[in-house]
Short mmCIF file of C-alpha atoms in Angstrom, two decimals:
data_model
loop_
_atom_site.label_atom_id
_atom_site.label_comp_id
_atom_site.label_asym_id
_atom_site.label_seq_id
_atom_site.Cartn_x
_atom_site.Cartn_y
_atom_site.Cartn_z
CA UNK A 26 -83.97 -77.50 -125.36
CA UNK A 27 -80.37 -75.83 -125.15
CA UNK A 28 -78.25 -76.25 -122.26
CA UNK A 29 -75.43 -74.78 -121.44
CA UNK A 30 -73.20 -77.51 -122.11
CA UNK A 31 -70.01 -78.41 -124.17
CA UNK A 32 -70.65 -78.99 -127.59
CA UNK A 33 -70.01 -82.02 -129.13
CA UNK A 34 -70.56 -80.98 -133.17
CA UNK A 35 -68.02 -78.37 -134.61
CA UNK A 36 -70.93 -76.41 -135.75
CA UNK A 37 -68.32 -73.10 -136.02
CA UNK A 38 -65.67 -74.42 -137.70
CA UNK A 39 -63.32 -74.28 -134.38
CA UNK A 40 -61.52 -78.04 -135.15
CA UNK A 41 -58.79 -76.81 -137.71
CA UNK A 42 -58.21 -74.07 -134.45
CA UNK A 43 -58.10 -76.47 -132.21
CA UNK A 44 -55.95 -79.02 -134.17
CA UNK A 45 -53.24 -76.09 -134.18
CA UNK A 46 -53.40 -75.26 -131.15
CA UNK A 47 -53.20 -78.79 -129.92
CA UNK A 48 -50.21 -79.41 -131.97
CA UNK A 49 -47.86 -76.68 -130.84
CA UNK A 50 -48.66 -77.44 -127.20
CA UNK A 51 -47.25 -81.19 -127.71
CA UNK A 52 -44.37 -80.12 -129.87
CA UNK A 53 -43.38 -77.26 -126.82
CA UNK A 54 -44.12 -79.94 -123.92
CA UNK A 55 -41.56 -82.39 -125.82
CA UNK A 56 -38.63 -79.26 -125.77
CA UNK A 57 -39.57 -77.78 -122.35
CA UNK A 58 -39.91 -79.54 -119.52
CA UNK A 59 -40.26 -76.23 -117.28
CA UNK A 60 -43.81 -76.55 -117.93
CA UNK A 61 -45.81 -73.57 -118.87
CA UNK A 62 -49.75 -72.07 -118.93
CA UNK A 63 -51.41 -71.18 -121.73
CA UNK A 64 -54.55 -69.62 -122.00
CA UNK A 65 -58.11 -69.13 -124.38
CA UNK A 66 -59.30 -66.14 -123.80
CA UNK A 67 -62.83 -64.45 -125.06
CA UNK A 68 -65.98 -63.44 -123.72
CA UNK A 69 -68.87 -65.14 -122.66
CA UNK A 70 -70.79 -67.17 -124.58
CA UNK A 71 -68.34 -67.28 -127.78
CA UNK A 72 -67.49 -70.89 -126.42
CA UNK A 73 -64.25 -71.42 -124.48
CA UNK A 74 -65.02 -74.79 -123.15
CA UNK A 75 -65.97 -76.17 -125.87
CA UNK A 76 -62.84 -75.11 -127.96
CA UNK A 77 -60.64 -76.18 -124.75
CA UNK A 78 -62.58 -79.96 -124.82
CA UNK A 79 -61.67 -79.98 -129.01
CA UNK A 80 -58.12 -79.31 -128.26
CA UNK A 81 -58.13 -81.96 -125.55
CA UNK A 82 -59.40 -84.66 -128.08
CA UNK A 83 -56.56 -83.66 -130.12
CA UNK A 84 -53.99 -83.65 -127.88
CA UNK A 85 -54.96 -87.28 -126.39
CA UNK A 86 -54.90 -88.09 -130.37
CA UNK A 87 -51.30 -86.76 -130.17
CA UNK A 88 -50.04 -89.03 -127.21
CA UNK A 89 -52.69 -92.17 -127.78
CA UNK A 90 -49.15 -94.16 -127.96
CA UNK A 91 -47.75 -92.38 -125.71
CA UNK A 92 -48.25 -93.61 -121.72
CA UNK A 93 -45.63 -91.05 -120.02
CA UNK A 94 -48.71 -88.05 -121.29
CA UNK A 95 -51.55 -87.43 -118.35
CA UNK A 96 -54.56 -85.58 -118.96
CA UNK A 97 -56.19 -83.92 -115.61
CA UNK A 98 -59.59 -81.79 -115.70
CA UNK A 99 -60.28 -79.01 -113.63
CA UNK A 100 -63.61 -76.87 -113.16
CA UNK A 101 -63.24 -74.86 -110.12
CA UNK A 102 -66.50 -73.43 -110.12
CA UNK A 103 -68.19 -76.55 -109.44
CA UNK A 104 -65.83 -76.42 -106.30
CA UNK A 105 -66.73 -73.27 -105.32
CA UNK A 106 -68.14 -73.62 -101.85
CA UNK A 107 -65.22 -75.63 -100.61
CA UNK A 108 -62.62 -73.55 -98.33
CA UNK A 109 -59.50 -74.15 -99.42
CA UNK A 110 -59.74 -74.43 -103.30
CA UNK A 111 -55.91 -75.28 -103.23
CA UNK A 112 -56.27 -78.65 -101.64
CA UNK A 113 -59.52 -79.77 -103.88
CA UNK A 114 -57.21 -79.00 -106.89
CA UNK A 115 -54.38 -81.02 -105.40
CA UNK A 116 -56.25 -83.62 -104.80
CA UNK A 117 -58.29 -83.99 -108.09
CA UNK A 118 -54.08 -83.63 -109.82
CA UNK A 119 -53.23 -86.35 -107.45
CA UNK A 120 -56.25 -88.85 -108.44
CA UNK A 121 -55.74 -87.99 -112.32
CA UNK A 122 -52.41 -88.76 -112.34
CA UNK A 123 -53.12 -91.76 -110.55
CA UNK A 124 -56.58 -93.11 -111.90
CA UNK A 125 -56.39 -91.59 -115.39
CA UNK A 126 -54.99 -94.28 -117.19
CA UNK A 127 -57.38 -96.62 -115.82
CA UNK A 128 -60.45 -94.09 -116.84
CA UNK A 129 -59.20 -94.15 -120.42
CA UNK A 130 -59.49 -98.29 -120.58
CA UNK A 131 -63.46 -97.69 -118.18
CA UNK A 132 -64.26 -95.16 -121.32
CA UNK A 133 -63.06 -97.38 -124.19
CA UNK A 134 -63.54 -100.85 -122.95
CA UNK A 135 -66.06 -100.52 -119.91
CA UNK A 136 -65.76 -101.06 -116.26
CA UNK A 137 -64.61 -105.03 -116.10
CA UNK A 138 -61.79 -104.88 -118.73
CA UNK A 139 -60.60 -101.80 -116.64
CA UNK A 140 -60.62 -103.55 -113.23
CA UNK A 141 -58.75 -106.24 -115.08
CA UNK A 142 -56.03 -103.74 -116.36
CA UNK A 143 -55.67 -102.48 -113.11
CA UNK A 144 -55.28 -106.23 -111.58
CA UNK A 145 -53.11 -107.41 -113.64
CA UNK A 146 -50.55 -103.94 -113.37
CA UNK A 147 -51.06 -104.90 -109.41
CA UNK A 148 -49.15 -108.04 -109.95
CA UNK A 149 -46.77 -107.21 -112.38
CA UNK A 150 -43.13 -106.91 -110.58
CA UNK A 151 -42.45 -102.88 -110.22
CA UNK A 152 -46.31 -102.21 -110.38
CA UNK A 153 -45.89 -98.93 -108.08
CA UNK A 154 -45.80 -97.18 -111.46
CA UNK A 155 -44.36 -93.24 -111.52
CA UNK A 156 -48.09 -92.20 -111.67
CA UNK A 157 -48.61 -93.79 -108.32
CA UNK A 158 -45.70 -92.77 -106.62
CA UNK A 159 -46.51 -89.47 -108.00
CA UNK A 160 -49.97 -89.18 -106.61
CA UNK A 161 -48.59 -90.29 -103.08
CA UNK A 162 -46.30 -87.35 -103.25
CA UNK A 163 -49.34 -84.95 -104.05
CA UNK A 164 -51.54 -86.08 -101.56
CA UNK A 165 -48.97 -85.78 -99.31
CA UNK A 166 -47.89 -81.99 -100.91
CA UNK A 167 -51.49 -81.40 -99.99
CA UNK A 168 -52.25 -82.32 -96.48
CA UNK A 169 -48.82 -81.36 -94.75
CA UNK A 170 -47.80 -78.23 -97.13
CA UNK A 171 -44.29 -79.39 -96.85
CA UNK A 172 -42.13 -76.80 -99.27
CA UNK A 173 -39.99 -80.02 -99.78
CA UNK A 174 -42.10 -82.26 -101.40
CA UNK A 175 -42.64 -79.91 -104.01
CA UNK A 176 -39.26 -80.62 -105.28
CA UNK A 177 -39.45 -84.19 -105.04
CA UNK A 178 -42.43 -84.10 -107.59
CA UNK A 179 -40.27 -82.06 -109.54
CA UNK A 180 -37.50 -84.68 -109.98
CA UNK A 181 -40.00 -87.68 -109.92
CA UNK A 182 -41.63 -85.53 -113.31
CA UNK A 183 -38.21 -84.92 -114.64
CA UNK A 184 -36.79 -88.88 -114.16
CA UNK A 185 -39.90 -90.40 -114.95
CA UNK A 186 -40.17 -88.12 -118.37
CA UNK A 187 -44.21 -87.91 -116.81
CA UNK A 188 -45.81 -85.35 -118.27
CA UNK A 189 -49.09 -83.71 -117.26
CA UNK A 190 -51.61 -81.50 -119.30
CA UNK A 191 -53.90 -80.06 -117.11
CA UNK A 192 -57.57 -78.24 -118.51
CA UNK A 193 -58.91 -75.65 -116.18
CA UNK A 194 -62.07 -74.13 -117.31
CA UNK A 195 -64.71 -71.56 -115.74
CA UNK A 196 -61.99 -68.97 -113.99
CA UNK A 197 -63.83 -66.25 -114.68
CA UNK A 198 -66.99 -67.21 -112.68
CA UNK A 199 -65.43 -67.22 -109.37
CA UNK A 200 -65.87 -64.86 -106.68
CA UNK A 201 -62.17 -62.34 -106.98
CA UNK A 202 -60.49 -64.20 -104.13
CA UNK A 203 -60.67 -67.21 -105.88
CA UNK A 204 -59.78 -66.46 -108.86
CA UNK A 205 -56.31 -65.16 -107.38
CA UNK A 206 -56.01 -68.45 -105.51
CA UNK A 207 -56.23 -69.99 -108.96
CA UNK A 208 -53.33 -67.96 -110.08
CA UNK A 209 -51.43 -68.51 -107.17
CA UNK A 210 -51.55 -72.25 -107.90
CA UNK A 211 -50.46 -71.99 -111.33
CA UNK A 212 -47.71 -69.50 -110.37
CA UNK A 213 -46.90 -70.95 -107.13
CA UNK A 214 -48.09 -73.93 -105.85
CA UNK A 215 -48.25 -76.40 -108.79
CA UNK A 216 -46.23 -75.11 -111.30
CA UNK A 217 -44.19 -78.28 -111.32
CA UNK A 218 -41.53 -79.51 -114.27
CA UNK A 219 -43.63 -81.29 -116.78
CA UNK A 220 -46.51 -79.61 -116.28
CA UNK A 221 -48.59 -77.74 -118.69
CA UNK A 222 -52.19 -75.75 -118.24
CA UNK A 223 -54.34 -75.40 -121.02
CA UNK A 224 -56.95 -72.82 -118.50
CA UNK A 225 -59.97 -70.74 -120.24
CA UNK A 226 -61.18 -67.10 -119.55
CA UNK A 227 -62.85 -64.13 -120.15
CA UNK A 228 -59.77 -62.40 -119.76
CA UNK A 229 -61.45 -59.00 -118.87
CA UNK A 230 -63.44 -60.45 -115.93
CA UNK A 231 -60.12 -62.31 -114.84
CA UNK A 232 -58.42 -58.66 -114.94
CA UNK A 233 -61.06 -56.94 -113.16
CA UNK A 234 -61.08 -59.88 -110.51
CA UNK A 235 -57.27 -59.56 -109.87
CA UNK A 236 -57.27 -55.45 -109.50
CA UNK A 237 -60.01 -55.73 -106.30
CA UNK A 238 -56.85 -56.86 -104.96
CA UNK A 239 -53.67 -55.41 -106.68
CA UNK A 240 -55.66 -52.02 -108.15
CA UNK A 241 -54.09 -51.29 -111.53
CA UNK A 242 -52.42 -54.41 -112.32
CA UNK A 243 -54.21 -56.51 -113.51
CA UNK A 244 -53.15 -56.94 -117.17
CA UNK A 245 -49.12 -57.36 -115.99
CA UNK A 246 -50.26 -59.73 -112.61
CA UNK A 247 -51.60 -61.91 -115.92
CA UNK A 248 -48.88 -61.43 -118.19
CA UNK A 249 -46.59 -62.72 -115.13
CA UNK A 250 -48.55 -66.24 -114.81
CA UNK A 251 -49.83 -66.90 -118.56
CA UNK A 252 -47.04 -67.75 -121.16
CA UNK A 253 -49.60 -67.91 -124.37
CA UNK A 254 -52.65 -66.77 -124.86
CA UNK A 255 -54.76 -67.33 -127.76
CA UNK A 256 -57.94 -65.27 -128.36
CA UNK A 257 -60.77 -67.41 -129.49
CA UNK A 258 -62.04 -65.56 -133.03
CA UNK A 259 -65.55 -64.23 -132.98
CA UNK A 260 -68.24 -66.84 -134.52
CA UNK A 261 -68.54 -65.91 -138.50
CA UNK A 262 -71.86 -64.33 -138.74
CA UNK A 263 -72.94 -66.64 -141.64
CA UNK A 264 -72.72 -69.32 -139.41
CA UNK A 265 -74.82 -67.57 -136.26
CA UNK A 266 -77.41 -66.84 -139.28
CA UNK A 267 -77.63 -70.44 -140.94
CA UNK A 268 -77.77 -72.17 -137.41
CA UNK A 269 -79.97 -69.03 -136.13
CA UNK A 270 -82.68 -69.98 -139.35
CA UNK A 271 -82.52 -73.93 -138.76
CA UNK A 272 -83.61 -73.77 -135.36
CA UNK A 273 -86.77 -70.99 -136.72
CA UNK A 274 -87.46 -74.27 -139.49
CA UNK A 275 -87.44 -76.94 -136.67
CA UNK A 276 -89.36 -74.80 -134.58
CA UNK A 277 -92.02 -74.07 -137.77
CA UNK A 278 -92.09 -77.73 -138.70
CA UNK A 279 -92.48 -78.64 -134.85
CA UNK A 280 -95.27 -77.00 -134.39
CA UNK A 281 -96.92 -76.67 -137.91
CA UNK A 282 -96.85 -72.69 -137.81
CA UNK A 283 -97.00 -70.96 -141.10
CA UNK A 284 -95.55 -67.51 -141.59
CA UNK A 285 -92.94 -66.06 -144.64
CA UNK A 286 -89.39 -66.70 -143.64
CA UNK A 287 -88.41 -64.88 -146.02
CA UNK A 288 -90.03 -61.75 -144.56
CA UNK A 289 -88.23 -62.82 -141.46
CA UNK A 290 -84.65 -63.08 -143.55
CA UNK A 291 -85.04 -59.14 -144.46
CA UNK A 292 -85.49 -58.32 -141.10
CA UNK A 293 -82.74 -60.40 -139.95
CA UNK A 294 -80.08 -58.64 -142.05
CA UNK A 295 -81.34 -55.01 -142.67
CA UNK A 296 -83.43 -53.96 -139.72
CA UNK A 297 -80.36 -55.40 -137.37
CA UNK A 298 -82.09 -58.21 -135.77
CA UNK A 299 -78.96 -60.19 -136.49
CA UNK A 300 -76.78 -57.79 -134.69
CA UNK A 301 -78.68 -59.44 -131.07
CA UNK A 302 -76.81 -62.31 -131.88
CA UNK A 303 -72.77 -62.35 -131.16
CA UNK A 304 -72.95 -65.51 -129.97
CA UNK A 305 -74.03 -69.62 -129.93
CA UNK A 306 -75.19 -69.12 -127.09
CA UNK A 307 -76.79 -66.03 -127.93
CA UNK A 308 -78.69 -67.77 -130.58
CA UNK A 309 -79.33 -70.69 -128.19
CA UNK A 310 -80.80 -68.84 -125.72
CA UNK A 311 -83.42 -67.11 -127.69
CA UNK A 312 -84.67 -69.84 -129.50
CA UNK A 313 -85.46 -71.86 -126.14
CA UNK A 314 -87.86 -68.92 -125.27
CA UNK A 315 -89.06 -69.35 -128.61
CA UNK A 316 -89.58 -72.91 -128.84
CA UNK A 317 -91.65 -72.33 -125.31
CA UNK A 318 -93.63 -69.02 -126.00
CA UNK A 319 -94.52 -69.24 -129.56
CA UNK A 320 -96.61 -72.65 -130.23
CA UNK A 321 -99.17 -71.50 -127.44
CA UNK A 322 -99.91 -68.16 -129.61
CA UNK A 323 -98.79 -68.68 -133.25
CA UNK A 324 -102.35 -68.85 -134.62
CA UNK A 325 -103.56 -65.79 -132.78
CA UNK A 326 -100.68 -63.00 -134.31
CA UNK A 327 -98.38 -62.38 -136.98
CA UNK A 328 -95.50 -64.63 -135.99
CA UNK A 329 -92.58 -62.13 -137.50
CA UNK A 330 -94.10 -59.60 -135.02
CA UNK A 331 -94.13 -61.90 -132.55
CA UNK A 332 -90.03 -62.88 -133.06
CA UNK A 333 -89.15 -59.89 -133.32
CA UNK A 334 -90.80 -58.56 -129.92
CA UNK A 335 -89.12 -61.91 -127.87
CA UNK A 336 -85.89 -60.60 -129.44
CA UNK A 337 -86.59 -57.14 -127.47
CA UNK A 338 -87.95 -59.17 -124.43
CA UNK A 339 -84.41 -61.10 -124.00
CA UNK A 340 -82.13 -58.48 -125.17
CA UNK A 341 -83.41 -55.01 -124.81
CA UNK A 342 -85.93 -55.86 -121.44
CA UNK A 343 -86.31 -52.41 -120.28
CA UNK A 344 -87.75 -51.33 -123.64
CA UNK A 345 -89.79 -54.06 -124.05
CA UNK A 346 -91.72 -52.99 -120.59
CA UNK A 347 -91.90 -49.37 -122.32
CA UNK A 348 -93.53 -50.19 -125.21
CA UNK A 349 -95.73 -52.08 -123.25
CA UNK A 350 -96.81 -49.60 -121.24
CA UNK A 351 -96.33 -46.61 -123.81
CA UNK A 352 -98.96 -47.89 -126.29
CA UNK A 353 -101.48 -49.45 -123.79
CA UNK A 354 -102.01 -45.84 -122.56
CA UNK A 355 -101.87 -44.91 -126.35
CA UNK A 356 -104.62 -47.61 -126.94
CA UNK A 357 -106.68 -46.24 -124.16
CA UNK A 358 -106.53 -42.69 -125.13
CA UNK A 359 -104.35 -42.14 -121.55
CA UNK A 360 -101.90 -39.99 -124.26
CA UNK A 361 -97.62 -40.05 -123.54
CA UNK A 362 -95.62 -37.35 -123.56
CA UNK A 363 -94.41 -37.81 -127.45
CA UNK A 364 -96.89 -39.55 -129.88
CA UNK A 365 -96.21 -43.37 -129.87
CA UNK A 366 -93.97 -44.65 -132.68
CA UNK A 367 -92.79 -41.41 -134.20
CA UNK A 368 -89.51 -40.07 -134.58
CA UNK A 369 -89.23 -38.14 -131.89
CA UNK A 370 -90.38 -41.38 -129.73
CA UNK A 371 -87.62 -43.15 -131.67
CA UNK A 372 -85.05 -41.05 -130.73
CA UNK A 373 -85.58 -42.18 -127.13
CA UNK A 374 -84.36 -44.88 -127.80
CA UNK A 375 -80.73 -45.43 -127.27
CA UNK A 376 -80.18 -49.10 -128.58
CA UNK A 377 -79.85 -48.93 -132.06
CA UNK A 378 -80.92 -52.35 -132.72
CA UNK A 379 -84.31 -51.95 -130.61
CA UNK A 380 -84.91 -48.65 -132.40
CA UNK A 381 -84.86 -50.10 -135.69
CA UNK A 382 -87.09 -53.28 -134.83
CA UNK A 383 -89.53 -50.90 -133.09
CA UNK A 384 -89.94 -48.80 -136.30
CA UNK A 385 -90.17 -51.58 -138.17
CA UNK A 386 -93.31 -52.76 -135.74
CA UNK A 387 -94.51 -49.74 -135.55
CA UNK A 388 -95.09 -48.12 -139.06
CA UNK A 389 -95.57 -45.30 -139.56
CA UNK A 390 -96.77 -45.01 -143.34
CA UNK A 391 -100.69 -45.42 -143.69
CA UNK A 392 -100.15 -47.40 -146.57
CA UNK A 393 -98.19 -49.97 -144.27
CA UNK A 394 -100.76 -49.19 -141.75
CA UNK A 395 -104.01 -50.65 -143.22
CA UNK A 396 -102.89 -53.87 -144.04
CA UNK A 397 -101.66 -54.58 -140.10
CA UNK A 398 -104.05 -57.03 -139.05
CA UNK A 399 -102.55 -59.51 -136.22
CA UNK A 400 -99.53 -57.19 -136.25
CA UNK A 401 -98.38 -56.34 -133.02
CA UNK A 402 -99.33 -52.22 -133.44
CA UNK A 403 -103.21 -53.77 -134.18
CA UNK A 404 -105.09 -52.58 -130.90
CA UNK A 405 -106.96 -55.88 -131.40
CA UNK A 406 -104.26 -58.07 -131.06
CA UNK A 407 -101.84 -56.06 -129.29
CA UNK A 408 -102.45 -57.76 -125.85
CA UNK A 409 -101.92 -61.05 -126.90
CA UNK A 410 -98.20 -60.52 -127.72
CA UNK A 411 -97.73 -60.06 -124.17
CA UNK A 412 -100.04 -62.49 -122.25
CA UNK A 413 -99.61 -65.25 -124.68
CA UNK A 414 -103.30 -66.05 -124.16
CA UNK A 415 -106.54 -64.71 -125.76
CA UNK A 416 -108.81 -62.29 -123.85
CA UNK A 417 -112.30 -63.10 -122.76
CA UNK A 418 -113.46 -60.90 -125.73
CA UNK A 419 -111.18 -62.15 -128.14
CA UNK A 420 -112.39 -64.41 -131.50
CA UNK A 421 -109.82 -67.44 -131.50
CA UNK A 422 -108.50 -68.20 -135.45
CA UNK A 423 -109.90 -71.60 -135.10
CA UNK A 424 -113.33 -70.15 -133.92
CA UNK A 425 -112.96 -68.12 -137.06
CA UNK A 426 -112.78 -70.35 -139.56
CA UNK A 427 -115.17 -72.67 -137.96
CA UNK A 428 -117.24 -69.80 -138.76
CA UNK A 429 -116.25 -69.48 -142.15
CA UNK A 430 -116.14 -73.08 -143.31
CA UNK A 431 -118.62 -74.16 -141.48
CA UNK A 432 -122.23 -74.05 -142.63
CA UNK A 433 -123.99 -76.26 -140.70
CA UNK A 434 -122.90 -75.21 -137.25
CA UNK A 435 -122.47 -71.76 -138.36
CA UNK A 436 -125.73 -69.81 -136.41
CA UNK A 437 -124.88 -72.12 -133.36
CA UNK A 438 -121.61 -70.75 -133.13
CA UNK A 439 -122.68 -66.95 -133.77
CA UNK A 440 -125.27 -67.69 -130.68
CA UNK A 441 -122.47 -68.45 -128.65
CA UNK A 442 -119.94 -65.89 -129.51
CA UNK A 443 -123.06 -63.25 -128.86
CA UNK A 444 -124.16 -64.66 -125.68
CA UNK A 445 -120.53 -64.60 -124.43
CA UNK A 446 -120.63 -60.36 -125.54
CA UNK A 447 -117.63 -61.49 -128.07
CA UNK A 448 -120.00 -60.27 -131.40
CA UNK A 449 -117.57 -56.69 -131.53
CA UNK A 450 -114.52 -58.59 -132.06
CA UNK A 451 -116.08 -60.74 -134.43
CA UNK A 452 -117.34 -57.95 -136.66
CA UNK A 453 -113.62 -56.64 -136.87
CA UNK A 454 -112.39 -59.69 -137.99
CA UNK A 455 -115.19 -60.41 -140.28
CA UNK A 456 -114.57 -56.93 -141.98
CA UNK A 457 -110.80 -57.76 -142.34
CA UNK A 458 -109.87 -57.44 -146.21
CA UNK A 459 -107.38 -60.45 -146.43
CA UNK A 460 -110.32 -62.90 -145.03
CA UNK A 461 -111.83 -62.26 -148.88
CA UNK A 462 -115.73 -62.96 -147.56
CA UNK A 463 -118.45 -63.00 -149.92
CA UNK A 464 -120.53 -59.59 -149.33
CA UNK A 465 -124.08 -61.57 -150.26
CA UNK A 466 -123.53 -63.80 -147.53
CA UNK A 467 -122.13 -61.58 -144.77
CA UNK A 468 -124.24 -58.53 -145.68
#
């Protein structure tokens, strides 16, 4: 199961990006002690946070000899019931400045070595280190709003040579007036001397956030508060694909479902199935429906049918209901306004990726027709793509080729499937071509 958590692997190829990043941040914090923001920008999904925790792990590689570097984390979302959003953020600067050092050693070296560290720097003569002194000076920034003390930080940064990256992630999920009393604290209240904000974004949901209060200006309010901005590049598609078919293996081997992959690969690239999937979390998304819905049906329909209709489900939802309800009134002779499936139907449909996977369901060829057994446009098996479950009248596989295989039980089981009215459904799958019966002894 996928959550929607940071990645730890570098399954995109983002570390090199990172690394680069990482590097001119240090080299500008060592010239420019003004402090600046910069920002990672792209949309949901293509993974900001987890490019913004890479760069992190490079940076502290940058300044692991270096004590005078803090490193302060910052999700306001997860603060965002509180009132004033301004004070939690002051006071989560002041304990990182304060505590981080100490969190490092608890990380590395556990909880006893760091209550040692901390001991030990209690006793040592000038322990009121600039860190501590600093975090005094925040706290008290914070609860009395003095204009003062916010030049007093300044010059305890700038004599101290302390310097503070600070990681803000999740901006664009706040409510509008929050996200403008984010910006206010990078523009106004905290932009102290030494200070530099790494913050991630979907910068068009930031923009539309700001102009509910400031109309058109968006874009320049931005430009005003954010010195650098690097746009995140879009996942390669080769790399969506190859994680996109690992997770169909794991899934297959799982579960011990047989279908042809390979069928599935053609889809994939040229009936636009791949063109769902922009994102990780795209990918990660579907196959956690998959890796619920499929195993309780896999026997019962043809499983390319079936991955291509949960693609629909997730992605196109509205069309999945109509073809739903289109062919069930099609199947019971109810009639639509334009025959099911043909062009003309097509042509209704406006997303260009559904309209291609619902020809390709939906054939339209008789030669392609005939050999549809278990495929989704099969009246017999139709239902089950949608209720995941058999119907009263339905012959299970497993029932099948007890039927088949089995000699001994074989009129036993016939009783049954005729006293429970199922003896229809088992004619149409005995007369199915691909089961290769011998006539003699089904006559």
């Amino acid at each position: 199961m996928f959550t929607d958590s940071i990645a730890k692997k570098d399954l995109l190829g983002r570390r090199e990006f990172a690394q680069h990043i990482a590097k001119k941040l240090f080299k500008s914090s060592e010239i420019d002690a003004s402090g600046f923001v910069t920002a990672l920008t792209g949309k949901w999904g293509i993974g900001k946070s987890t490019l913004l925790s890479f760069i992190e792990d490079e940076l502290h590689e940058l300044c692991i000899n270096n004590p005078k570097y803090k490193f302060i984390s910052f999700n306001p979302w997860m603060f965002a019931d509180e009132a004033d959003i301004k004070k939690v953020f002051l006071k989560n600067l002041a304990k990182g400045v304060n505590e981080n050092k100490y969190e490092r050693v608890k990380e590395k070296w556990g909880n006893k070595i760091a209550k040692l560290v901390r001991f030990i720097s209690s006793l040592w003569p000038g322990a009121k280190e600039p860190g501590n002194i600093l975090s005094d000076l925040i706290e008290k920034y914070c609860s009395k709003n003095f204009i003062q003390y916010k030049s007093v930080i300044d010059k305890k940064l700038l004599d101290s040579n302390l310097k503070l990256f600070v990681f803000i992630d999740d901006i664009d999920r706040l409510i509008p007036k929050q996200v403008f009393e984010i910006l206010q604290i990078l523009k106004l209240t905290c932009n102290f001397k030494n200070t530099y904000y790494i913050i991630a974004y979907d910068r068009e949901a930031v923009e539309i956030s700001i102009e509910t209060q400031f109309k058109d200006y968006g874009r320049k309010f931005l430009d005003k508060i954010v010195q650098a901005d690097f746009l995140i590049p879009e996942a390669p598609l080769e790399k969506i694909e190859i994680i996109f078919f690992s997770e169909i293996e794991k899934i297959r081997n799982d579960f011990s479902i047989v279908f042809d992959s390979s069928a599935l690969s053609s889809i994939w690239l040229h009936r636009g199935l791949k063109s769902y999937f922009a994102t990780l979390r795209d990918v990660y998304r579907y196959i956690n429906s998959i890796r619920f819905s499929l195993p309780a049906i896999a026997h019962e329909v043809d499983v390319n049918d079936f991955i291509i209709l949960e693609a629909i489900r997730i992605y196109d939802f509205e069309k999945y209901e109509k073809i739903y309800t289109d062919y069930s009134l099609k199947i019971f002779s109810f009639g639509v306004a334009i025959e099911f499936g043909t062009d003309k139907y097509l042509e209704l449909i406006n997303n260009r990726i559904t309209r291609q996977l619902v020809s390709f369901l939906f054939p339209q060829k008789e030669y392609l027709k005939k050999a549809d057994k278990k495929r989704l446009n099969d009246p017999d098996y139709f239902f089950r793509y949608f209720t995941l479950q058999l119907t009263s009248k339905d012959v299970a596989e497993f029932e099948l080729q007890k039927i088949m295989l089995d000699e001994e039980r074989r009129r036993e089981l016939l009783n049954t499937i005729l006293e429970q009215n199922r003896m229809n459904n088992l004619v149409v799958r005995l007369n199915d071509s691909n089961l290769n019966l011998k006539y003699k002894e089904w006559n």
